[in-house]
Amino acid sequence: MTGTSSPPGTIDVLVVDDDFMVARVHRTFVERVEPFHVVGVASTGEQAVAAVDELRPDLVLLDLYLPDGFGLDVIPRLRTAGHDCDVMVISAAREADSVRGAVRHGVVDYLLKPFEFEELRSRLQRYAAQRGRLLTTVVRGQADVDRVLAGATAPASTAGALPKGMSVETAELIEATLRAADGTLSATECATLTGISRVSARRYLEYFHSTGSADVSLRYGVAGRPERRYSWRM
């Protein structure tokens, strides 16, 4: 569980996964991305809490299906203990409740297994850029605060200015739901999964389509107009 000391400027990472082979792959992937350094590996929630106590990582890559409990339950334990490390979920959990729970717990990203190295690398690099902005920003006024909040809480696709009436939190939830979907989603299905109205879901989905982040396909064979179905563009 213990790791080696890291040189200044590195981002220390704790990998949490109950499958030691998967954990080894994740560790290898992370070590290939500068300036990340894996300081330890844990296979249970208890080990994860103990490892954070000992190793003080900057980022935890957290699986959700752990042998001693659900991974998201680890996060409030870390906060209660006073740890402010960031958490990135890496899991096969596609349930909407898992995605919504991860958003409510403030995770910095949610990556579905299985994935390729390039997908993890892009997310780690995005996280490193956001972290750098948070550490170096000097707040002189509201505009500086807004830039920090947008960069720290929103995925790359939603970090920019959203249309009037849209919120970063809802956009983040819609994106996470699309990413986790096994195939395409209609506005009605997306609304059911996220707990928002169909009209609101359709508006966010169309926004993502207009920015090039989501693809739209048409399903024919039903009464009336063809159904518009959305998928996240990887």
PDB file of C-alpha atoms in Angstrom:
ATOM      1  CA  MET A   1       0.000   0.000   0.000  1.00  0.00           C
ATOM      2  CA  THR A   2       2.873   2.373   0.680  1.00  0.00           C
ATOM      3  CA  GLY A   3       4.495   4.285  -2.133  1.00  0.00           C
ATOM      4  CA  THR A   4       7.629   6.285  -2.735  1.00  0.00           C
ATOM      5  CA  SER A   5       8.072  10.016  -2.190  1.00  0.00           C
ATOM      6  CA  SER A   6       7.303  12.163  -5.197  1.00  0.00           C
ATOM      7  CA  PRO A   7       9.367  15.023  -6.616  1.00  0.00           C
ATOM      8  CA  PRO A   8       7.877  18.539  -6.418  1.00  0.00           C
ATOM      9  CA  GLY A   9       5.208  19.309  -8.992  1.00  0.00           C
ATOM     10  CA  THR A  10       3.883  15.770  -9.322  1.00  0.00           C
ATOM     11  CA  ILE A  11       0.261  14.799  -8.757  1.00  0.00           C
ATOM     12  CA  ASP A  12       0.140  11.833  -6.399  1.00  0.00           C
ATOM     13  CA  VAL A  13      -2.489   9.205  -7.194  1.00  0.00           C
ATOM     14  CA  LEU A  14      -4.047   6.363  -5.201  1.00  0.00           C
ATOM     15  CA  VAL A  15      -5.587   3.567  -7.300  1.00  0.00           C
ATOM     16  CA  VAL A  16      -8.546   1.773  -5.683  1.00  0.00           C
ATOM     17  CA  ASP A  17      -9.769  -1.421  -7.374  1.00  0.00           C
ATOM     18  CA  ASP A  18     -10.551  -4.864  -5.997  1.00  0.00           C
ATOM     19  CA  ASP A  19      -9.096  -6.639  -9.062  1.00  0.00           C
ATOM     20  CA  PHE A  20      -5.326  -6.581  -8.674  1.00  0.00           C
ATOM     21  CA  MET A  21      -4.757  -7.106 -12.399  1.00  0.00           C
ATOM     22  CA  VAL A  22      -7.015  -4.179 -13.289  1.00  0.00           C
ATOM     23  CA  ALA A  23      -5.311  -2.064 -10.617  1.00  0.00           C
ATOM     24  CA  ARG A  24      -1.952  -2.928 -12.132  1.00  0.00           C
ATOM     25  CA  VAL A  25      -3.124  -1.831 -15.591  1.00  0.00           C
ATOM     26  CA  HIS A  26      -4.511   1.429 -14.205  1.00  0.00           C
ATOM     27  CA  ARG A  27      -1.267   2.065 -12.373  1.00  0.00           C
ATOM     28  CA  THR A  28       0.718   1.498 -15.549  1.00  0.00           C
ATOM     29  CA  PHE A  29      -1.563   3.835 -17.495  1.00  0.00           C
ATOM     30  CA  VAL A  30      -1.304   6.610 -14.898  1.00  0.00           C
ATOM     31  CA  GLU A  31       2.487   6.370 -14.690  1.00  0.00           C
ATOM     32  CA  ARG A  32       2.650   7.075 -18.435  1.00  0.00           C
ATOM     33  CA  VAL A  33       1.037  10.506 -17.992  1.00  0.00           C
ATOM     34  CA  GLU A  34       3.073  13.448 -16.703  1.00  0.00           C
ATOM     35  CA  PRO A  35       3.073  14.726 -13.969  1.00  0.00           C
ATOM     36  CA  PHE A  36       1.106  11.894 -12.323  1.00  0.00           C
ATOM     37  CA  HIS A  37       2.704   9.404  -9.935  1.00  0.00           C
ATOM     38  CA  VAL A  38       0.973   6.437  -8.286  1.00  0.00           C
ATOM     39  CA  VAL A  39       1.839   6.355  -4.602  1.00  0.00           C
ATOM     40  CA  GLY A  40      -0.269   3.346  -3.675  1.00  0.00           C
ATOM     41  CA  VAL A  41      -2.957   0.793  -4.487  1.00  0.00           C
ATOM     42  CA  ALA A  42      -5.931  -0.282  -2.353  1.00  0.00           C
ATOM     43  CA  SER A  43      -8.434  -3.059  -2.973  1.00  0.00           C
ATOM     44  CA  THR A  44     -11.169  -2.255  -0.415  1.00  0.00           C
ATOM     45  CA  GLY A  45     -12.879   0.791   1.007  1.00  0.00           C
ATOM     46  CA  GLU A  46     -11.142   0.312   4.362  1.00  0.00           C
ATOM     47  CA  GLN A  47      -7.770   0.087   2.676  1.00  0.00           C
ATOM     48  CA  ALA A  48      -8.566   3.193   0.643  1.00  0.00           C
ATOM     49  CA  VAL A  49      -9.319   5.277   3.741  1.00  0.00           C
ATOM     50  CA  ALA A  50      -6.181   3.993   5.476  1.00  0.00           C
ATOM     51  CA  ALA A  51      -4.060   4.641   2.384  1.00  0.00           C
ATOM     52  CA  VAL A  52      -5.293   8.225   2.085  1.00  0.00           C
ATOM     53  CA  ASP A  53      -4.468   8.738   5.775  1.00  0.00           C
ATOM     54  CA  GLU A  54      -0.947   7.461   5.213  1.00  0.00           C
ATOM     55  CA  LEU A  55      -0.075   8.602   1.693  1.00  0.00           C
ATOM     56  CA  ARG A  56      -2.019  11.864   1.334  1.00  0.00           C
ATOM     57  CA  PRO A  57      -2.634  11.559  -2.435  1.00  0.00           C
ATOM     58  CA  ASP A  58      -3.873  14.465  -4.524  1.00  0.00           C
ATOM     59  CA  LEU A  59      -6.203  12.251  -6.585  1.00  0.00           C
ATOM     60  CA  VAL A  60      -7.992   8.952  -5.905  1.00  0.00           C
ATOM     61  CA  LEU A  61      -9.042   6.738  -8.828  1.00  0.00           C
ATOM     62  CA  LEU A  62     -12.012   5.011  -7.241  1.00  0.00           C
ATOM     63  CA  ASP A  63     -13.802   1.860  -8.340  1.00  0.00           C
ATOM     64  CA  LEU A  64     -17.409   1.597  -7.139  1.00  0.00           C
ATOM     65  CA  TYR A  65     -17.787  -2.177  -6.793  1.00  0.00           C
ATOM     66  CA  LEU A  66     -15.635  -2.901  -3.748  1.00  0.00           C
ATOM     67  CA  PRO A  67     -15.856  -6.072  -1.631  1.00  0.00           C
ATOM     68  CA  ASP A  68     -16.649  -4.212   1.591  1.00  0.00           C
ATOM     69  CA  GLY A  69     -19.115  -1.647   0.285  1.00  0.00           C
ATOM     70  CA  PHE A  70     -20.051   0.802  -2.431  1.00  0.00           C
ATOM     71  CA  GLY A  71     -17.191   3.016  -3.529  1.00  0.00           C
ATOM     72  CA  LEU A  72     -19.084   6.311  -3.246  1.00  0.00           C
ATOM     73  CA  ASP A  73     -19.505   5.657   0.481  1.00  0.00           C
ATOM     74  CA  VAL A  74     -15.753   6.099   0.848  1.00  0.00           C
ATOM     75  CA  ILE A  75     -15.922   9.769  -0.144  1.00  0.00           C
ATOM     76  CA  PRO A  76     -17.845  11.113   2.905  1.00  0.00           C
ATOM     77  CA  ARG A  77     -15.512   9.123   5.154  1.00  0.00           C
ATOM     78  CA  LEU A  78     -12.549  10.894   3.579  1.00  0.00           C
ATOM     79  CA  ARG A  79     -14.195  14.288   4.004  1.00  0.00           C
ATOM     80  CA  THR A  80     -15.102  13.592   7.623  1.00  0.00           C
ATOM     81  CA  ALA A  81     -11.462  12.707   8.255  1.00  0.00           C
ATOM     82  CA  GLY A  82     -10.437  16.058   6.814  1.00  0.00           C
ATOM     83  CA  HIS A  83      -8.987  14.880   3.498  1.00  0.00           C
ATOM     84  CA  ASP A  84      -9.505  17.183   0.522  1.00  0.00           C
ATOM     85  CA  CYS A  85      -8.116  14.873  -2.168  1.00  0.00           C
ATOM     86  CA  ASP A  86      -9.985  14.819  -5.458  1.00  0.00           C
ATOM     87  CA  VAL A  87     -11.799  11.676  -6.603  1.00  0.00           C
ATOM     88  CA  MET A  88     -12.186  10.323 -10.132  1.00  0.00           C
ATOM     89  CA  VAL A  89     -14.572   7.379 -10.490  1.00  0.00           C
ATOM     90  CA  ILE A  90     -13.351   4.536 -12.710  1.00  0.00           C
ATOM     91  CA  SER A  91     -16.017   1.846 -12.750  1.00  0.00           C
ATOM     92  CA  ALA A  92     -18.261  -0.394 -14.802  1.00  0.00           C
ATOM     93  CA  ALA A  93     -21.275   1.027 -12.927  1.00  0.00           C
ATOM     94  CA  ARG A  94     -23.677   2.392 -15.547  1.00  0.00           C
ATOM     95  CA  GLU A  95     -26.679   2.906 -13.280  1.00  0.00           C
ATOM     96  CA  ALA A  96     -28.099   6.425 -13.344  1.00  0.00           C
ATOM     97  CA  ASP A  97     -28.152   6.473  -9.540  1.00  0.00           C
ATOM     98  CA  SER A  98     -24.416   5.864  -9.512  1.00  0.00           C
ATOM     99  CA  VAL A  99     -23.783   8.716 -11.923  1.00  0.00           C
ATOM    100  CA  ARG A 100     -26.059  11.086  -9.997  1.00  0.00           C
ATOM    101  CA  GLY A 101     -24.473  10.042  -6.712  1.00  0.00           C
ATOM    102  CA  ALA A 102     -20.998  10.659  -8.087  1.00  0.00           C
ATOM    103  CA  VAL A 103     -22.005  14.162  -9.205  1.00  0.00           C
ATOM    104  CA  ARG A 104     -23.505  14.930  -5.790  1.00  0.00           C
ATOM    105  CA  HIS A 105     -20.285  13.781  -4.103  1.00  0.00           C
ATOM    106  CA  GLY A 106     -18.266  16.184  -6.223  1.00  0.00           C
ATOM    107  CA  VAL A 107     -16.153  13.738  -8.222  1.00  0.00           C
ATOM    108  CA  VAL A 108     -13.948  15.381 -10.836  1.00  0.00           C
ATOM    109  CA  ASP A 109     -14.744  12.811 -13.530  1.00  0.00           C
ATOM    110  CA  TYR A 110     -16.501   9.491 -14.203  1.00  0.00           C
ATOM    111  CA  LEU A 111     -14.857   7.024 -16.585  1.00  0.00           C
ATOM    112  CA  LEU A 112     -16.553   3.787 -17.600  1.00  0.00           C
ATOM    113  CA  LYS A 113     -14.695   0.501 -17.852  1.00  0.00           C
ATOM    114  CA  PRO A 114     -13.413  -0.802 -20.143  1.00  0.00           C
ATOM    115  CA  PHE A 115     -11.483   2.081 -21.650  1.00  0.00           C
ATOM    116  CA  GLU A 116      -8.379   2.733 -23.702  1.00  0.00           C
ATOM    117  CA  PHE A 117      -5.259   4.470 -22.433  1.00  0.00           C
ATOM    118  CA  GLU A 118      -5.938   7.559 -24.552  1.00  0.00           C
ATOM    119  CA  GLU A 119      -9.299   8.097 -22.853  1.00  0.00           C
ATOM    120  CA  LEU A 120      -7.766   8.051 -19.375  1.00  0.00           C
ATOM    121  CA  ARG A 121      -4.865  10.206 -20.494  1.00  0.00           C
ATOM    122  CA  SER A 122      -7.140  12.939 -21.825  1.00  0.00           C
ATOM    123  CA  ARG A 123      -9.099  13.015 -18.576  1.00  0.00           C
ATOM    124  CA  LEU A 124      -5.986  13.114 -16.432  1.00  0.00           C
ATOM    125  CA  GLN A 125      -4.562  15.933 -18.523  1.00  0.00           C
ATOM    126  CA  ARG A 126      -7.834  17.846 -18.235  1.00  0.00           C
ATOM    127  CA  TYR A 127      -7.794  17.345 -14.477  1.00  0.00           C
ATOM    128  CA  ALA A 128      -4.181  18.528 -14.244  1.00  0.00           C
ATOM    129  CA  ALA A 129      -5.044  21.694 -16.185  1.00  0.00           C
ATOM    130  CA  GLN A 130      -8.044  22.420 -13.957  1.00  0.00           C
ATOM    131  CA  ARG A 131      -6.007  21.778 -10.821  1.00  0.00           C
ATOM    132  CA  GLY A 132      -3.308  24.108 -12.057  1.00  0.00           C
ATOM    133  CA  ARG A 133      -5.846  26.881 -12.586  1.00  0.00           C
ATOM    134  CA  LEU A 134      -7.221  26.412  -9.083  1.00  0.00           C
ATOM    135  CA  LEU A 135      -3.748  26.591  -7.529  1.00  0.00           C
ATOM    136  CA  THR A 136      -2.569  29.649  -9.436  1.00  0.00           C
ATOM    137  CA  THR A 137      -5.668  31.829  -9.811  1.00  0.00           C
ATOM    138  CA  VAL A 138      -5.631  35.192  -8.066  1.00  0.00           C
ATOM    139  CA  VAL A 139      -9.168  36.332  -7.282  1.00  0.00           C
ATOM    140  CA  ARG A 140      -9.610  40.050  -7.953  1.00  0.00           C
ATOM    141  CA  GLY A 141     -13.324  40.017  -8.644  1.00  0.00           C
ATOM    142  CA  GLN A 142     -16.405  38.005  -9.592  1.00  0.00           C
ATOM    143  CA  ALA A 143     -15.098  37.215 -13.070  1.00  0.00           C
ATOM    144  CA  ASP A 144     -12.105  35.424 -11.541  1.00  0.00           C
ATOM    145  CA  VAL A 145     -14.405  33.441  -9.225  1.00  0.00           C
ATOM    146  CA  ASP A 146     -16.631  32.455 -12.160  1.00  0.00           C
ATOM    147  CA  ARG A 147     -13.645  31.261 -14.194  1.00  0.00           C
ATOM    148  CA  VAL A 148     -12.363  29.140 -11.306  1.00  0.00           C
ATOM    149  CA  LEU A 149     -15.760  27.559 -10.673  1.00  0.00           C
ATOM    150  CA  ALA A 150     -16.362  26.841 -14.357  1.00  0.00           C
ATOM    151  CA  GLY A 151     -12.959  25.254 -14.831  1.00  0.00           C
ATOM    152  CA  ALA A 152     -13.050  23.244 -11.623  1.00  0.00           C
ATOM    153  CA  THR A 153     -16.566  21.840 -11.728  1.00  0.00           C
ATOM    154  CA  ALA A 154     -17.435  21.389 -15.370  1.00  0.00           C
ATOM    155  CA  PRO A 155     -16.188  18.933 -17.967  1.00  0.00           C
ATOM    156  CA  ALA A 156     -14.304  20.388 -20.890  1.00  0.00           C
ATOM    157  CA  SER A 157     -17.453  20.530 -22.982  1.00  0.00           C
ATOM    158  CA  THR A 158     -19.383  22.575 -20.398  1.00  0.00           C
ATOM    159  CA  ALA A 159     -16.580  24.736 -19.012  1.00  0.00           C
ATOM    160  CA  GLY A 160     -17.398  27.572 -21.396  1.00  0.00           C
ATOM    161  CA  ALA A 161     -20.331  29.945 -21.181  1.00  0.00           C
ATOM    162  CA  LEU A 162     -23.642  28.102 -21.298  1.00  0.00           C
ATOM    163  CA  PRO A 163     -26.770  29.610 -22.869  1.00  0.00           C
ATOM    164  CA  LYS A 164     -28.925  31.671 -20.546  1.00  0.00           C
ATOM    165  CA  GLY A 165     -31.028  29.543 -18.217  1.00  0.00           C
ATOM    166  CA  MET A 166     -28.685  26.534 -18.290  1.00  0.00           C
ATOM    167  CA  SER A 167     -26.674  25.453 -15.270  1.00  0.00           C
ATOM    168  CA  VAL A 168     -23.235  23.848 -15.174  1.00  0.00           C
ATOM    169  CA  GLU A 169     -24.498  21.239 -12.693  1.00  0.00           C
ATOM    170  CA  THR A 170     -27.339  20.067 -14.947  1.00  0.00           C
ATOM    171  CA  ALA A 171     -25.112  20.099 -18.028  1.00  0.00           C
ATOM    172  CA  GLU A 172     -22.590  17.980 -16.139  1.00  0.00           C
ATOM    173  CA  LEU A 173     -25.328  15.530 -15.120  1.00  0.00           C
ATOM    174  CA  ILE A 174     -26.630  15.228 -18.690  1.00  0.00           C
ATOM    175  CA  GLU A 175     -23.116  14.657 -20.033  1.00  0.00           C
ATOM    176  CA  ALA A 176     -22.362  11.984 -17.432  1.00  0.00           C
ATOM    177  CA  THR A 177     -25.657  10.241 -18.227  1.00  0.00           C
ATOM    178  CA  LEU A 178     -24.938  10.240 -21.958  1.00  0.00           C
ATOM    179  CA  ARG A 179     -21.431   8.933 -21.389  1.00  0.00           C
ATOM    180  CA  ALA A 180     -22.742   6.113 -19.202  1.00  0.00           C
ATOM    181  CA  ALA A 181     -25.519   5.106 -21.593  1.00  0.00           C
ATOM    182  CA  ASP A 182     -25.260   1.769 -23.351  1.00  0.00           C
ATOM    183  CA  GLY A 183     -26.187   3.074 -26.784  1.00  0.00           C
ATOM    184  CA  THR A 184     -28.391   6.082 -27.528  1.00  0.00           C
ATOM    185  CA  LEU A 185     -30.921   7.936 -25.379  1.00  0.00           C
ATOM    186  CA  SER A 186     -34.058   9.848 -26.249  1.00  0.00           C
ATOM    187  CA  ALA A 187     -34.917  13.071 -24.422  1.00  0.00           C
ATOM    188  CA  THR A 188     -37.618  11.199 -22.506  1.00  0.00           C
ATOM    189  CA  GLU A 189     -35.216   8.461 -21.412  1.00  0.00           C
ATOM    190  CA  CYS A 190     -32.598  11.016 -20.416  1.00  0.00           C
ATOM    191  CA  ALA A 191     -35.192  12.915 -18.390  1.00  0.00           C
ATOM    192  CA  THR A 192     -36.178   9.741 -16.555  1.00  0.00           C
ATOM    193  CA  LEU A 193     -32.566   8.881 -15.742  1.00  0.00           C
ATOM    194  CA  THR A 194     -31.643  12.351 -14.513  1.00  0.00           C
ATOM    195  CA  GLY A 195     -34.871  13.364 -12.810  1.00  0.00           C
ATOM    196  CA  ILE A 196     -35.378  16.552 -14.823  1.00  0.00           C
ATOM    197  CA  SER A 197     -38.205  17.440 -17.212  1.00  0.00           C
ATOM    198  CA  ARG A 198     -38.227  16.121 -20.781  1.00  0.00           C
ATOM    199  CA  VAL A 199     -38.219  19.680 -22.122  1.00  0.00           C
ATOM    200  CA  SER A 200     -35.109  20.551 -20.107  1.00  0.00           C
ATOM    201  CA  ALA A 201     -33.385  17.333 -21.084  1.00  0.00           C
ATOM    202  CA  ARG A 202     -34.126  18.000 -24.754  1.00  0.00           C
ATOM    203  CA  ARG A 203     -32.696  21.522 -24.461  1.00  0.00           C
ATOM    204  CA  TYR A 204     -29.407  20.315 -22.983  1.00  0.00           C
ATOM    205  CA  LEU A 205     -29.166  17.450 -25.457  1.00  0.00           C
ATOM    206  CA  GLU A 206     -29.692  19.807 -28.376  1.00  0.00           C
ATOM    207  CA  TYR A 207     -27.091  22.168 -26.914  1.00  0.00           C
ATOM    208  CA  PHE A 208     -24.523  19.369 -26.796  1.00  0.00           C
ATOM    209  CA  HIS A 209     -25.431  18.472 -30.368  1.00  0.00           C
ATOM    210  CA  SER A 210     -24.960  22.083 -31.475  1.00  0.00           C
ATOM    211  CA  THR A 211     -21.486  22.209 -29.903  1.00  0.00           C
ATOM    212  CA  GLY A 212     -20.458  18.940 -31.550  1.00  0.00           C
ATOM    213  CA  SER A 213     -20.242  17.021 -28.270  1.00  0.00           C
ATOM    214  CA  ALA A 214     -23.224  14.744 -28.970  1.00  0.00           C
ATOM    215  CA  ASP A 215     -24.428  12.906 -32.064  1.00  0.00           C
ATOM    216  CA  VAL A 216     -28.076  12.633 -33.080  1.00  0.00           C
ATOM    217  CA  SER A 217     -29.687   9.760 -34.933  1.00  0.00           C
ATOM    218  CA  LEU A 218     -33.308   9.297 -35.989  1.00  0.00           C
ATOM    219  CA  ARG A 219     -35.380   6.247 -35.127  1.00  0.00           C
ATOM    220  CA  TYR A 220     -38.197   5.593 -37.566  1.00  0.00           C
ATOM    221  CA  GLY A 221     -41.142   3.244 -37.302  1.00  0.00           C
ATOM    222  CA  VAL A 222     -43.143   5.017 -34.606  1.00  0.00           C
ATOM    223  CA  ALA A 223     -46.230   7.155 -35.021  1.00  0.00           C
ATOM    224  CA  GLY A 224     -45.614  10.801 -35.849  1.00  0.00           C
ATOM    225  CA  ARG A 225     -42.184  12.301 -36.371  1.00  0.00           C
ATOM    226  CA  PRO A 226     -39.062  10.128 -36.094  1.00  0.00           C
ATOM    227  CA  GLU A 227     -37.599   9.979 -32.620  1.00  0.00           C
ATOM    228  CA  ARG A 228     -34.351  11.887 -32.031  1.00  0.00           C
ATOM    229  CA  ARG A 229     -31.785   9.832 -30.126  1.00  0.00           C
ATOM    230  CA  TYR A 230     -28.539  11.130 -28.671  1.00  0.00           C
ATOM    231  CA  SER A 231     -25.132   9.675 -27.921  1.00  0.00           C
ATOM    232  CA  TRP A 232     -21.949  11.226 -26.560  1.00  0.00           C
ATOM    233  CA  ARG A 233     -19.259  11.746 -29.162  1.00  0.00           C
ATOM    234  CA  MET A 234     -16.101  10.072 -27.852  1.00  0.00           C
TER     235      MET A 234
END
